[in-house]
Amino acid sequence: MSLTNATPEDAAIAAKSASHVLATLPASARNDALTAIHAALTDAKDEILAANARDLELARKAAADGQLKDSLVSRLDLGKKGKWEDMLKGILDVRGLEDPVGKVTLRTKLDDGLELERVTAPIGVLLIIFEARPEVIANIASLAIKSGNAAILKGGKESTESFVAISRTISSALEKTRVPNGAIQLVTTRDVIPQLLALDRHIDLVIPRGSNELVRYIKSNTKIPVLGHADGICAAYLEESADPKIAADVILDSKTSYPAACNALETLLVQEAALYAAFPAVARALLAAGVELRCDGRSKGVFKTLNLLDGASSGSVKDAEDVDYDTEHLSLVLAVKTVRDLEEAIYHINTHGSHHTDVILTSSKEQAEQFMSGVDSAGVYWNASTRFADGMRYGFGTEVGISTNKIHARGPVGLEGLMIYKYKIRGAGHKTSDYGEGEGQKRYKHESLPL
Amino acid sequence: MSLTNATPEDAAIAAKSASHVLATLPASARNDALTAIHAALTDAKDEILAANARDLELARKAAADGQLKDSLVSRLDLGKKGKWEDMLKGILDVRGLEDPVGKVTLRTKLDDGLELERVTAPIGVLLIIFEARPEVIANIASLAIKSGNAAILKGGKESTESFVAISRTISSALEKTRVPNGAIQLVTTRDVIPQLLALDRHIDLVIPRGSNELVRYIKSNTKIPVLGHADGICAAYLEESADPKIAADVILDSKTSYPAACNALETLLVQEAALYAAFPAVARALLAAGVELRCDGRSKGVFKTLNLLDGASSGSVKDAEDVDYDTEHLSLVLAVKTVRDLEEAIYHINTHGSHHTDVILTSSKEQAEQFMSGVDSAGVYWNASTRFADGMRYGFGTEVGISTNKIHARGPVGLEGLMIYKYKIRGAGHKTSDYGEGEGQKRYKHESLPL
């Protein structure tokens, strides 16, 4: 691991070269490196927390001057209850995952003595750009080493001291392992993100770990594939046959269990036939939880007709503007819109949503299956909270990010998302000119073989 | 199917919207559309060949004036022996392939009554940019419909008449099917490729079908993922234990069976210990087949020492320049370089190659496995011709292209490469706040279920 002031291009070339060695190491060598990192970080706790304290002091001053958000200061704090222990446990968790490298996913006998095999292989060089959270370094370095990928890490300036301290520790730990020196490159030079994003010849995948603004900036400024999502505009469709209790439970959890999460609910589409069926129970639950509802005329009318509002809640039901249906509020605000039927709901979600996670509340299996087939999103749910969209909850053991891409990996991405494959053929002097439709020519056998 | 003079953006928006309907059609509806296209093209043969003849006439004139390559004229000709029949048969072949949509690839019981399912789904909107070959329209329209993807087709100006005739026929055939009108968009407006390449909000994947220059231009001018490869610089490493006959067979087939193909051999790396072992037999075979060898000093010395050259072949062994090891010659030219050992061979291939397909000639299983593990290419072969890198030869039934990308799809790409997946969750009012490590909270079961 090298802490480098080299140019971004030199760092990328070194990472690519190291990736070719790393890709050939056995699982035991990659796991041993994780053990070494874990031990070294455990030993260096005091030193790292002292560096983190220096970052925190500067950040608190900046926050007091109004130059930094308080939430960012909080994310920076490695001393916060459980954070350090979680970081260390995370390394061992990753070590314990199944080895993703070298899995055979296809075997075909092309002809006697000529076998085709498809084997999983690391992608190559990952570029990780993150903001405040210094624990991301340990997490991402672990994921990269486990999956046989080299990584270039570029942190935010607020976490520089923590970043350097953790990096030095990881670096010296790796020196005694078989993981090559250049496999993890730490770029501490400032203002080099545009240069890094231009290195599509050497970098194979960018993983941004930070705010929506960061992701959006990166997606708009590179040709390298980006794994992640800029927006999470998740919608629920409340169909007329929805069970009111199920609907209220699911919608409340989706909206309120962590409003700042990308998988939190932002839009509620109410079938007109559900306005006086399940909707009132849902609306009551949301208002009781302090959610502000931005309604279209028809859904707003329900509150008046049914006399649902008291003094406390009357200010919480407002008129929606068009922009509310295209906004990730990330707070206790929910846009509500009346739609005629399933078709209109699907159309709304496919055009206004962000293809992240959307849910239908219904008792009709047919409506549910049509919704899940027609909505073009990474997650399509029936009577379950949008907040299940998460790698740990899906059982992947880790989460690299949640992708709204249409190729490679979609939805919560585990280690599998850091892999590609290669085809191996083992022959005995076979040549293509022997095969064909003509007389005397050989035919391919194309027999599928057990994995 | 619409033959449109609409703006590229309107075409892309219409394609995206149609893709959402197409994605929900059952396999039978998609297959029926292919049947209808096949029948309509069969009926319209005379009309289409007449249109093609008009394209050909213009192209022949342009070729006579030196404005167009003869090879391009030949590719344009739909009347060439077997081409029309192959095009029609191709549609039925695609129809006969296994349905790639809606395959369940993961099922997990998250908890009682809460099931996660990963299901294959179409990517969305494909942009196909092709040059002369008019039969590509029928091929790509078939692949898109079979895989549930919408497609925007943009052809080269030389094939305009053929393109319009085939398109009209496909268009009217589709009108009687359940495939929506906008699912296949034909852009006939000239000079709109840059505009199309900017539509990354609506277009999910670009598939170029044409020259290396076309692919290179597209890769450098879009943020949309591109499926394909610009270069095919394939290498063979001749190790000291290689069997001379196997080596000569494989290398000759790799180099000469179709020198203009992307999977043809461009570089021969000879281990120094093989210079006087297998190399002379290989060199003799190559010279006899009319291959020009561009050699480094040590490999060239072999010809003199062993007195291998006669009057006819002496002009075919030349001095290599550095650039020869980075060039896709696409002709009967082969760059030859001496390397010390496997490590140097792997390093050369990883830095000078194009990550397409590379082969080792050796009798040592250990050397072969190290080579296949260390070379970072889509195809890594042992004692088999590089020209096996092909979707039909791999048994995929079709080939969308050969990809040197490091994400999504690599190597020969079949229908699978046009698919992504979505996650479905079916619940009964489940909410995430019920789960956790705390007392009274539920734990995830994460039980893998049979597919």
Tab-separated table of N, CA and C in Angstrom, chain A residues 16 20 24 106 108 110 114 116 118 123-124 204-205 219-220 222-223 225 246 249-250 253 257 350 369 372-385 387-388 392-396 406-412 416 420-433 435 444 446, chain B residues 16 20 24 106 110 114 116 118 123-124 204-205 219-220 222-223 225 246 249-250 253 257 350 369 372-385 387-388 392-396 406-412 416 420-433 435 444 446:
chain	number	residue	atom	x	y	z
A	16	LYS	N	-2.886	-0.589	-11.696
A	16	LYS	CA	-3.233	-1.581	-12.721
A	16	LYS	C	-2.210	-2.713	-12.720
A	20	HIS	N	-2.771	-6.960	-11.544
A	20	HIS	CA	-2.510	-8.200	-12.275
A	20	HIS	C	-1.854	-9.258	-11.391
A	24	THR	N	-3.992	-12.950	-9.091
A	24	THR	CA	-3.539	-14.344	-9.125
A	24	THR	C	-3.307	-14.912	-7.721
A	106	LEU	N	-19.702	-21.501	-15.867
A	106	LEU	CA	-20.155	-22.151	-17.113
A	106	LEU	C	-19.070	-23.114	-17.553
A	108	THR	N	-18.451	-25.894	-20.865
A	108	THR	CA	-19.000	-26.491	-22.079
A	108	THR	C	-17.920	-27.300	-22.782
A	110	LEU	N	-16.671	-28.158	-26.027
A	110	LEU	CA	-16.842	-27.710	-27.409
A	110	LEU	C	-16.626	-28.872	-28.365
A	114	LEU	N	-11.520	-30.326	-25.963
A	114	LEU	CA	-11.594	-28.864	-26.098
A	114	LEU	C	-12.696	-28.342	-25.179
A	116	LEU	N	-14.429	-25.322	-22.721
A	116	LEU	CA	-14.616	-23.899	-22.415
A	116	LEU	C	-15.071	-23.758	-20.969
A	118	ARG	N	-16.051	-20.631	-17.962
A	118	ARG	CA	-16.174	-19.212	-17.596
A	118	ARG	C	-15.906	-19.086	-16.103
A	123	ILE	N	-12.397	-7.177	-11.414
A	123	ILE	CA	-12.563	-6.183	-12.471
A	123	ILE	C	-11.228	-5.526	-12.812
A	124	GLY	N	-10.433	-5.195	-11.813
A	124	GLY	CA	-9.134	-4.575	-12.093
A	124	GLY	C	-8.812	-3.470	-11.116
A	204	ASP	N	-11.131	1.050	-13.973
A	204	ASP	CA	-12.224	0.281	-14.553
A	204	ASP	C	-13.588	0.598	-13.961
A	205	LEU	N	-13.619	1.122	-12.746
A	205	LEU	CA	-14.914	1.363	-12.091
A	205	LEU	C	-14.725	2.426	-11.013
A	219	LYS	N	-20.851	11.262	-11.893
A	219	LYS	CA	-21.544	10.668	-13.050
A	219	LYS	C	-21.488	11.583	-14.273
A	220	SER	N	-21.511	12.889	-14.041
A	220	SER	CA	-21.526	13.821	-15.170
A	220	SER	C	-20.134	14.123	-15.695
A	222	THR	N	-17.289	11.767	-16.018
A	222	THR	CA	-16.349	10.693	-16.348
A	222	THR	C	-16.967	9.720	-17.337
A	223	LYS	N	-16.085	9.060	-18.090
A	223	LYS	CA	-16.539	7.984	-18.972
A	223	LYS	C	-16.339	6.633	-18.319
A	225	PRO	N	-17.237	3.683	-15.907
A	225	PRO	CA	-18.508	3.289	-15.299
A	225	PRO	C	-18.546	3.661	-13.814
A	246	ILE	N	-51.783	-3.040	6.715
A	246	ILE	CA	-50.536	-3.353	5.991
A	246	ILE	C	-50.010	-2.098	5.289
A	249	ASP	N	-48.580	0.381	7.858
A	249	ASP	CA	-47.308	-0.134	8.394
A	249	ASP	C	-46.163	0.063	7.408
A	250	VAL	N	-46.383	-0.390	6.179
A	250	VAL	CA	-45.322	-0.371	5.171
A	250	VAL	C	-44.951	1.060	4.792
A	253	ASP	N	-43.079	2.832	7.692
A	253	ASP	CA	-41.685	2.376	7.795
A	253	ASP	C	-40.850	2.938	6.640
A	257	SER	N	-38.621	5.506	8.953
A	257	SER	CA	-37.626	4.797	9.756
A	257	SER	C	-36.215	5.383	9.575
A	350	ASN	N	-42.127	5.230	-13.747
A	350	ASN	CA	-41.069	5.072	-14.752
A	350	ASN	C	-40.569	6.413	-15.290
A	369	GLU	N	-48.198	-8.494	-9.440
A	369	GLU	CA	-47.265	-9.044	-10.436
A	369	GLU	C	-47.125	-8.099	-11.630
A	372	MET	N	-44.824	-5.283	-10.538
A	372	MET	CA	-43.409	-5.680	-10.437
A	372	MET	C	-42.802	-5.938	-11.813
A	373	SER	N	-43.653	-6.340	-12.768
A	373	SER	CA	-43.156	-6.564	-14.119
A	373	SER	C	-42.982	-5.232	-14.861
A	374	GLY	N	-43.896	-4.298	-14.646
A	374	GLY	CA	-43.912	-3.066	-15.436
A	374	GLY	C	-43.029	-1.946	-14.912
A	375	VAL	N	-42.754	-1.938	-13.621
A	375	VAL	CA	-41.935	-0.852	-13.073
A	375	VAL	C	-40.462	-1.158	-13.319
A	376	ASP	N	-39.781	-0.214	-13.931
A	376	ASP	CA	-38.396	-0.406	-14.366
A	376	ASP	C	-37.451	0.084	-13.269
A	377	SER	N	-37.407	-0.640	-12.164
A	377	SER	CA	-36.562	-0.228	-11.044
A	377	SER	C	-35.756	-1.399	-10.526
A	378	ALA	N	-34.687	-1.077	-9.799
A	378	ALA	CA	-33.815	-2.113	-9.243
A	378	ALA	C	-34.575	-2.986	-8.249
A	379	GLY	N	-35.485	-2.382	-7.488
A	379	GLY	CA	-36.303	-3.134	-6.532
A	379	GLY	C	-37.770	-2.857	-6.763
A	380	VAL	N	-38.569	-3.900	-6.872
A	380	VAL	CA	-40.020	-3.748	-7.038
A	380	VAL	C	-40.672	-4.671	-6.015
A	381	TYR	N	-41.418	-4.085	-5.073
A	381	TYR	CA	-41.886	-4.828	-3.910
A	381	TYR	C	-43.399	-4.864	-3.845
A	382	TRP	N	-43.864	-5.887	-3.182
A	382	TRP	CA	-45.306	-6.036	-2.928
A	382	TRP	C	-45.491	-6.114	-1.414
A	383	ASN	N	-46.200	-5.151	-0.867
A	383	ASN	CA	-46.522	-5.132	0.573
A	383	ASN	C	-45.287	-5.287	1.476
A	384	ALA	N	-44.195	-4.610	1.129
A	384	ALA	CA	-43.008	-4.622	1.984
A	384	ALA	C	-42.329	-3.263	1.869
A	385	SER	N	-41.684	-2.856	2.923
A	385	SER	CA	-41.088	-1.517	3.002
A	385	SER	C	-39.947	-1.324	1.995
A	387	ARG	N	-37.456	0.199	2.493
A	387	ARG	CA	-36.189	0.250	3.209
A	387	ARG	C	-35.500	-1.123	3.305
A	388	PHE	N	-36.165	-2.182	2.782
A	388	PHE	CA	-35.465	-3.470	2.687
A	388	PHE	C	-34.369	-3.446	1.613
A	392	MET	N	-27.114	-5.779	3.338
A	392	MET	CA	-27.151	-6.608	4.539
A	392	MET	C	-28.520	-7.274	4.675
A	393	ARG	N	-29.576	-6.483	4.444
A	393	ARG	CA	-30.934	-7.039	4.563
A	393	ARG	C	-31.205	-8.101	3.500
A	394	TYR	N	-30.606	-7.942	2.320
A	394	TYR	CA	-30.744	-8.947	1.260
A	394	TYR	C	-29.922	-10.205	1.564
A	395	GLY	N	-29.049	-10.132	2.568
A	395	GLY	CA	-28.230	-11.293	2.905
A	395	GLY	C	-26.919	-11.393	2.150
A	396	PHE	N	-26.428	-10.268	1.612
A	396	PHE	CA	-25.181	-10.312	0.841
A	396	PHE	C	-23.945	-10.203	1.733
A	406	LYS	N	-28.216	0.378	-15.482
A	406	LYS	CA	-28.956	-0.621	-16.228
A	406	LYS	C	-28.058	-1.745	-16.729
A	407	ILE	N	-26.747	-1.651	-16.510
A	407	ILE	CA	-25.881	-2.774	-16.859
A	407	ILE	C	-25.039	-3.170	-15.652
A	408	HIS	N	-24.445	-4.330	-15.735
A	408	HIS	CA	-23.510	-4.890	-14.753
A	408	HIS	C	-24.164	-5.263	-13.423
A	409	ALA	N	-24.484	-4.275	-12.574
A	409	ALA	CA	-25.014	-4.596	-11.254
A	409	ALA	C	-26.100	-3.591	-10.917
A	410	ARG	N	-27.180	-4.083	-10.360
A	410	ARG	CA	-28.347	-3.239	-10.099
A	410	ARG	C	-28.866	-3.541	-8.704
A	411	GLY	N	-29.339	-2.502	-8.014
A	411	GLY	CA	-29.835	-2.697	-6.660
A	411	GLY	C	-28.665	-2.757	-5.689
A	412	PRO	N	-28.920	-3.278	-4.472
A	412	PRO	CA	-27.826	-3.400	-3.511
A	412	PRO	C	-26.738	-4.303	-4.095
A	416	GLU	N	-20.094	-9.551	-5.388
A	416	GLU	CA	-20.327	-9.984	-6.778
A	416	GLU	C	-20.201	-8.833	-7.769
A	420	ILE	N	-15.870	-9.549	-12.621
A	420	ILE	CA	-16.245	-9.835	-13.999
A	420	ILE	C	-15.821	-11.294	-14.211
A	421	TYR	N	-15.714	-11.733	-15.430
A	421	TYR	CA	-15.292	-13.114	-15.657
A	421	TYR	C	-14.336	-13.154	-16.839
A	422	LYS	N	-13.657	-14.289	-16.984
A	422	LYS	CA	-12.888	-14.524	-18.202
A	422	LYS	C	-13.215	-15.918	-18.705
A	423	TYR	N	-12.994	-16.133	-19.983
A	423	TYR	CA	-13.215	-17.456	-20.561
A	423	TYR	C	-11.868	-18.150	-20.725
A	424	LYS	N	-11.794	-19.393	-20.217
A	424	LYS	CA	-10.604	-20.201	-20.444
A	424	LYS	C	-10.959	-21.328	-21.419
A	425	ILE	N	-10.051	-21.595	-22.338
A	425	ILE	CA	-10.218	-22.783	-23.178
A	425	ILE	C	-8.962	-23.624	-23.031
A	426	ARG	N	-9.172	-24.899	-22.768
A	426	ARG	CA	-8.053	-25.839	-22.718
A	426	ARG	C	-8.207	-26.809	-23.895
A	427	GLY	N	-7.195	-26.810	-24.764
A	427	GLY	CA	-7.281	-27.658	-25.946
A	427	GLY	C	-6.049	-28.525	-26.101
A	428	ALA	N	-5.926	-29.133	-27.261
A	428	ALA	CA	-4.771	-29.981	-27.541
A	428	ALA	C	-4.343	-29.752	-28.983
A	429	GLY	N	-4.221	-28.470	-29.339
A	429	GLY	CA	-3.844	-28.137	-30.713
A	429	GLY	C	-5.039	-27.914	-31.616
A	430	HIS	N	-6.210	-27.663	-31.039
A	430	HIS	CA	-7.417	-27.490	-31.854
A	430	HIS	C	-7.360	-26.221	-32.690
A	431	LYS	N	-7.836	-26.350	-33.942
A	431	LYS	CA	-7.894	-25.180	-34.813
A	431	LYS	C	-9.292	-25.028	-35.404
A	432	THR	N	-9.711	-23.772	-35.620
A	432	THR	CA	-11.082	-23.508	-36.072
A	432	THR	C	-11.327	-23.993	-37.490
A	433	SER	N	-10.265	-24.055	-38.310
A	433	SER	CA	-10.481	-24.414	-39.714
A	433	SER	C	-10.945	-25.864	-39.879
A	435	TYR	N	-13.488	-27.058	-38.325
A	435	TYR	CA	-14.924	-27.114	-38.031
A	435	TYR	C	-15.738	-26.401	-39.089
A	444	TYR	N	-19.178	-28.860	-33.854
A	444	TYR	CA	-19.047	-28.588	-32.416
A	444	TYR	C	-20.022	-29.462	-31.632
A	446	HIS	N	-20.787	-28.797	-28.155
A	446	HIS	CA	-21.556	-27.886	-27.273
A	446	HIS	C	-22.323	-28.628	-26.197
B	16	LYS	N	-37.809	4.509	-25.066
B	16	LYS	CA	-37.811	4.179	-23.637
B	16	LYS	C	-39.226	3.827	-23.176
B	20	HIS	N	-40.805	-0.101	-21.865
B	20	HIS	CA	-41.497	-0.484	-20.633
B	20	HIS	C	-42.676	-1.417	-20.913
B	24	THR	N	-42.788	-6.254	-20.615
B	24	THR	CA	-43.817	-7.038	-19.918
B	24	THR	C	-44.475	-8.084	-20.822
B	106	LEU	N	-31.852	-15.965	-8.265
B	106	LEU	CA	-31.587	-15.993	-6.811
B	106	LEU	C	-32.927	-15.948	-6.089
B	110	LEU	N	-36.149	-14.059	3.329
B	110	LEU	CA	-35.600	-13.087	4.278
B	110	LEU	C	-36.183	-13.336	5.665
B	114	LEU	N	-41.667	-13.327	3.720
B	114	LEU	CA	-40.932	-12.230	3.076
B	114	LEU	C	-39.854	-12.831	2.173
B	116	LEU	N	-37.281	-12.734	-1.243
B	116	LEU	CA	-36.519	-11.943	-2.212
B	116	LEU	C	-36.259	-12.808	-3.440
B	118	ARG	N	-34.407	-12.589	-7.462
B	118	ARG	CA	-33.706	-11.816	-8.492
B	118	ARG	C	-34.102	-12.380	-9.850
B	123	ILE	N	-32.447	-4.698	-20.544
B	123	ILE	CA	-31.707	-3.501	-20.144
B	123	ILE	C	-32.529	-2.236	-20.375
B	124	GLY	N	-33.227	-2.167	-21.507
B	124	GLY	CA	-34.052	-0.981	-21.777
B	124	GLY	C	-33.974	-0.558	-23.220
B	204	ASP	N	-29.488	3.161	-22.881
B	204	ASP	CA	-28.795	2.412	-21.839
B	204	ASP	C	-27.528	1.712	-22.315
B	205	LEU	N	-27.425	1.421	-23.602
B	205	LEU	CA	-26.275	0.671	-24.106
B	205	LEU	C	-26.111	0.959	-25.594
B	219	LYS	N	-16.594	5.001	-28.672
B	219	LYS	CA	-16.096	4.860	-27.297
B	219	LYS	C	-15.570	6.189	-26.760
B	220	SER	N	-14.985	6.999	-27.646
B	220	SER	CA	-14.398	8.258	-27.174
B	220	SER	C	-15.410	9.372	-27.075
B	222	THR	N	-18.931	9.141	-25.961
B	222	THR	CA	-20.189	8.964	-25.246
B	222	THR	C	-19.937	8.512	-23.819
B	223	LYS	N	-20.908	8.838	-22.957
B	223	LYS	CA	-20.880	8.325	-21.597
B	223	LYS	C	-21.762	7.094	-21.459
B	225	PRO	N	-22.644	3.305	-21.810
B	225	PRO	CA	-21.786	2.127	-21.938
B	225	PRO	C	-21.789	1.596	-23.377
B	246	ILE	N	1.618	-29.050	-32.501
B	246	ILE	CA	0.485	-28.337	-31.909
B	246	ILE	C	0.682	-26.834	-32.048
B	249	ASP	N	0.182	-25.734	-35.677
B	249	ASP	CA	-1.245	-25.811	-36.042
B	249	ASP	C	-2.025	-24.630	-35.469
B	250	VAL	N	-1.851	-24.421	-34.176
B	250	VAL	CA	-2.648	-23.398	-33.482
B	250	VAL	C	-2.281	-22.000	-33.970
B	253	ASP	N	-3.522	-21.387	-37.584
B	253	ASP	CA	-4.971	-21.142	-37.626
B	253	ASP	C	-5.289	-19.761	-37.062
B	257	SER	N	-6.412	-18.105	-40.654
B	257	SER	CA	-7.721	-18.589	-41.100
B	257	SER	C	-8.669	-17.441	-41.449
B	350	ASN	N	-0.309	-7.977	-20.978
B	350	ASN	CA	-1.167	-7.082	-20.193
B	350	ASN	C	-0.926	-5.604	-20.504
B	369	GLU	N	-1.757	-22.897	-16.548
B	369	GLU	CA	-2.687	-22.357	-15.551
B	369	GLU	C	-2.217	-20.984	-15.061
B	372	MET	N	-3.121	-18.486	-17.793
B	372	MET	CA	-4.556	-18.187	-17.849
B	372	MET	C	-5.018	-17.389	-16.639
B	373	SER	N	-4.324	-17.559	-15.521
B	373	SER	CA	-4.667	-16.780	-14.337
B	373	SER	C	-4.118	-15.360	-14.425
B	374	GLY	N	-2.914	-15.205	-14.981
B	374	GLY	CA	-2.241	-13.905	-14.959
B	374	GLY	C	-2.577	-12.973	-16.102
B	375	VAL	N	-2.999	-13.516	-17.229
B	375	VAL	CA	-3.305	-12.645	-18.367
B	375	VAL	C	-4.713	-12.074	-18.194
B	376	ASP	N	-4.810	-10.763	-18.268
B	376	ASP	CA	-6.059	-10.044	-18.007
B	376	ASP	C	-6.821	-9.833	-19.314
B	377	SER	N	-7.333	-10.926	-19.877
B	377	SER	CA	-8.044	-10.825	-21.148
B	377	SER	C	-9.364	-11.580	-21.079
B	378	ALA	N	-10.256	-11.234	-22.013
B	378	ALA	CA	-11.567	-11.877	-22.052
B	378	ALA	C	-11.434	-13.377	-22.316
B	379	GLY	N	-10.454	-13.756	-23.153
B	379	GLY	CA	-10.213	-15.161	-23.442
B	379	GLY	C	-8.765	-15.508	-23.191
B	380	VAL	N	-8.526	-16.588	-22.445
B	380	VAL	CA	-7.155	-17.050	-22.185
B	380	VAL	C	-7.135	-18.545	-22.475
B	381	TYR	N	-6.347	-18.949	-23.463
B	381	TYR	CA	-6.436	-20.306	-23.995
B	381	TYR	C	-5.120	-21.057	-23.815
B	382	TRP	N	-5.266	-22.354	-23.762
B	382	TRP	CA	-4.112	-23.253	-23.708
B	382	TRP	C	-4.182	-24.193	-24.903
B	383	ASN	N	-3.206	-24.086	-25.780
B	383	ASN	CA	-3.120	-24.964	-26.950
B	383	ASN	C	-4.397	-25.002	-27.791
B	384	ALA	N	-4.987	-23.831	-28.008
B	384	ALA	CA	-6.162	-23.751	-28.889
B	384	ALA	C	-6.134	-22.405	-29.595
B	385	SER	N	-6.661	-22.371	-30.791
B	385	SER	CA	-6.599	-21.177	-31.638
B	385	SER	C	-7.372	-20.001	-31.044
B	387	ARG	N	-8.958	-18.017	-32.601
B	387	ARG	CA	-10.158	-17.794	-33.411
B	387	ARG	C	-11.387	-18.534	-32.871
B	388	PHE	N	-11.208	-19.318	-31.795
B	388	PHE	CA	-12.393	-19.881	-31.132
B	388	PHE	C	-13.192	-18.804	-30.396
B	392	MET	N	-20.881	-18.102	-31.633
B	392	MET	CA	-21.400	-19.342	-32.196
B	392	MET	C	-20.505	-20.516	-31.762
B	393	ARG	N	-19.194	-20.322	-31.840
B	393	ARG	CA	-18.259	-21.393	-31.465
B	393	ARG	C	-18.355	-21.717	-29.975
B	394	TYR	N	-18.654	-20.701	-29.148
B	394	TYR	CA	-18.830	-20.935	-27.708
B	394	TYR	C	-20.168	-21.634	-27.417
B	395	GLY	N	-21.037	-21.709	-28.419
B	395	GLY	CA	-22.332	-22.371	-28.205
B	395	GLY	C	-23.424	-21.453	-27.689
B	396	PHE	N	-23.274	-20.128	-27.901
B	396	PHE	CA	-24.289	-19.192	-27.414
B	396	PHE	C	-25.460	-19.031	-28.388
B	406	LYS	N	-14.518	-4.254	-18.903
B	406	LYS	CA	-14.220	-4.927	-17.648
B	406	LYS	C	-15.460	-5.063	-16.760
B	407	ILE	N	-16.583	-4.509	-17.178
B	407	ILE	CA	-17.813	-4.745	-16.417
B	407	ILE	C	-18.897	-5.287	-17.346
B	408	HIS	N	-19.936	-5.827	-16.727
B	408	HIS	CA	-21.146	-6.323	-17.395
B	408	HIS	C	-20.921	-7.582	-18.229
B	409	ALA	N	-20.315	-7.448	-19.413
B	409	ALA	CA	-20.173	-8.613	-20.290
B	409	ALA	C	-18.809	-8.559	-20.945
B	410	ARG	N	-18.154	-9.700	-21.015
B	410	ARG	CA	-16.784	-9.766	-21.512
B	410	ARG	C	-16.658	-10.957	-22.455
B	411	GLY	N	-15.862	-10.782	-23.495
B	411	GLY	CA	-15.704	-11.864	-24.467
B	411	GLY	C	-16.892	-11.895	-25.413
B	412	PRO	N	-17.078	-13.028	-26.125
B	412	PRO	CA	-18.235	-13.128	-27.013
B	412	PRO	C	-19.511	-12.971	-26.199
B	416	GLU	N	-27.567	-13.054	-23.269
B	416	GLU	CA	-27.369	-12.730	-21.849
B	416	GLU	C	-26.816	-11.329	-21.652
B	420	ILE	N	-30.309	-7.347	-17.798
B	420	ILE	CA	-29.911	-7.002	-16.456
B	420	ILE	C	-30.917	-7.742	-15.552
B	421	TYR	N	-31.019	-7.373	-14.316
B	421	TYR	CA	-31.986	-8.051	-13.456
B	421	TYR	C	-32.678	-7.034	-12.569
B	422	LYS	N	-33.762	-7.450	-11.949
B	422	LYS	CA	-34.376	-6.627	-10.915
B	422	LYS	C	-34.655	-7.524	-9.720
B	423	TYR	N	-34.770	-6.908	-8.547
B	423	TYR	CA	-35.100	-7.653	-7.347
B	423	TYR	C	-36.576	-7.459	-7.028
B	424	LYS	N	-37.273	-8.575	-6.817
B	424	LYS	CA	-38.661	-8.507	-6.363
B	424	LYS	C	-38.719	-8.957	-4.910
B	425	ILE	N	-39.500	-8.268	-4.116
B	425	ILE	CA	-39.778	-8.761	-2.764
B	425	ILE	C	-41.277	-8.875	-2.622
B	426	ARG	N	-41.723	-10.030	-2.151
B	426	ARG	CA	-43.140	-10.223	-1.853
B	426	ARG	C	-43.277	-10.371	-0.341
B	427	GLY	N	-44.050	-9.473	0.278
B	427	GLY	CA	-44.196	-9.503	1.727
B	427	GLY	C	-45.659	-9.484	2.137
B	428	ALA	N	-45.887	-9.258	3.402
B	428	ALA	CA	-47.255	-9.202	3.922
B	428	ALA	C	-47.313	-8.083	4.956
B	429	GLY	N	-46.807	-6.933	4.577
B	429	GLY	CA	-46.786	-5.793	5.492
B	429	GLY	C	-45.511	-5.692	6.299
B	430	HIS	N	-44.444	-6.339	5.848
B	430	HIS	CA	-43.186	-6.334	6.609
B	430	HIS	C	-42.551	-4.956	6.642
B	431	LYS	N	-42.014	-4.613	7.823
B	431	LYS	CA	-41.329	-3.324	7.962
B	431	LYS	C	-39.943	-3.527	8.568
B	432	THR	N	-38.998	-2.709	8.146
B	432	THR	CA	-37.604	-2.912	8.567
B	432	THR	C	-37.399	-2.618	10.052
B	433	SER	N	-38.239	-1.758	10.623
B	433	SER	CA	-38.023	-1.377	12.027
B	433	SER	C	-38.255	-2.547	12.982
B	435	TYR	N	-36.763	-5.373	12.649
B	435	TYR	CA	-35.564	-6.219	12.633
B	435	TYR	C	-34.379	-5.514	13.265
B	444	TYR	N	-33.168	-11.619	10.615
B	444	TYR	CA	-33.364	-12.112	9.244
B	444	TYR	C	-33.017	-13.591	9.174
B	446	HIS	N	-32.521	-15.265	6.015
B	446	HIS	CA	-31.564	-15.411	4.899
B	446	HIS	C	-31.358	-16.861	4.488
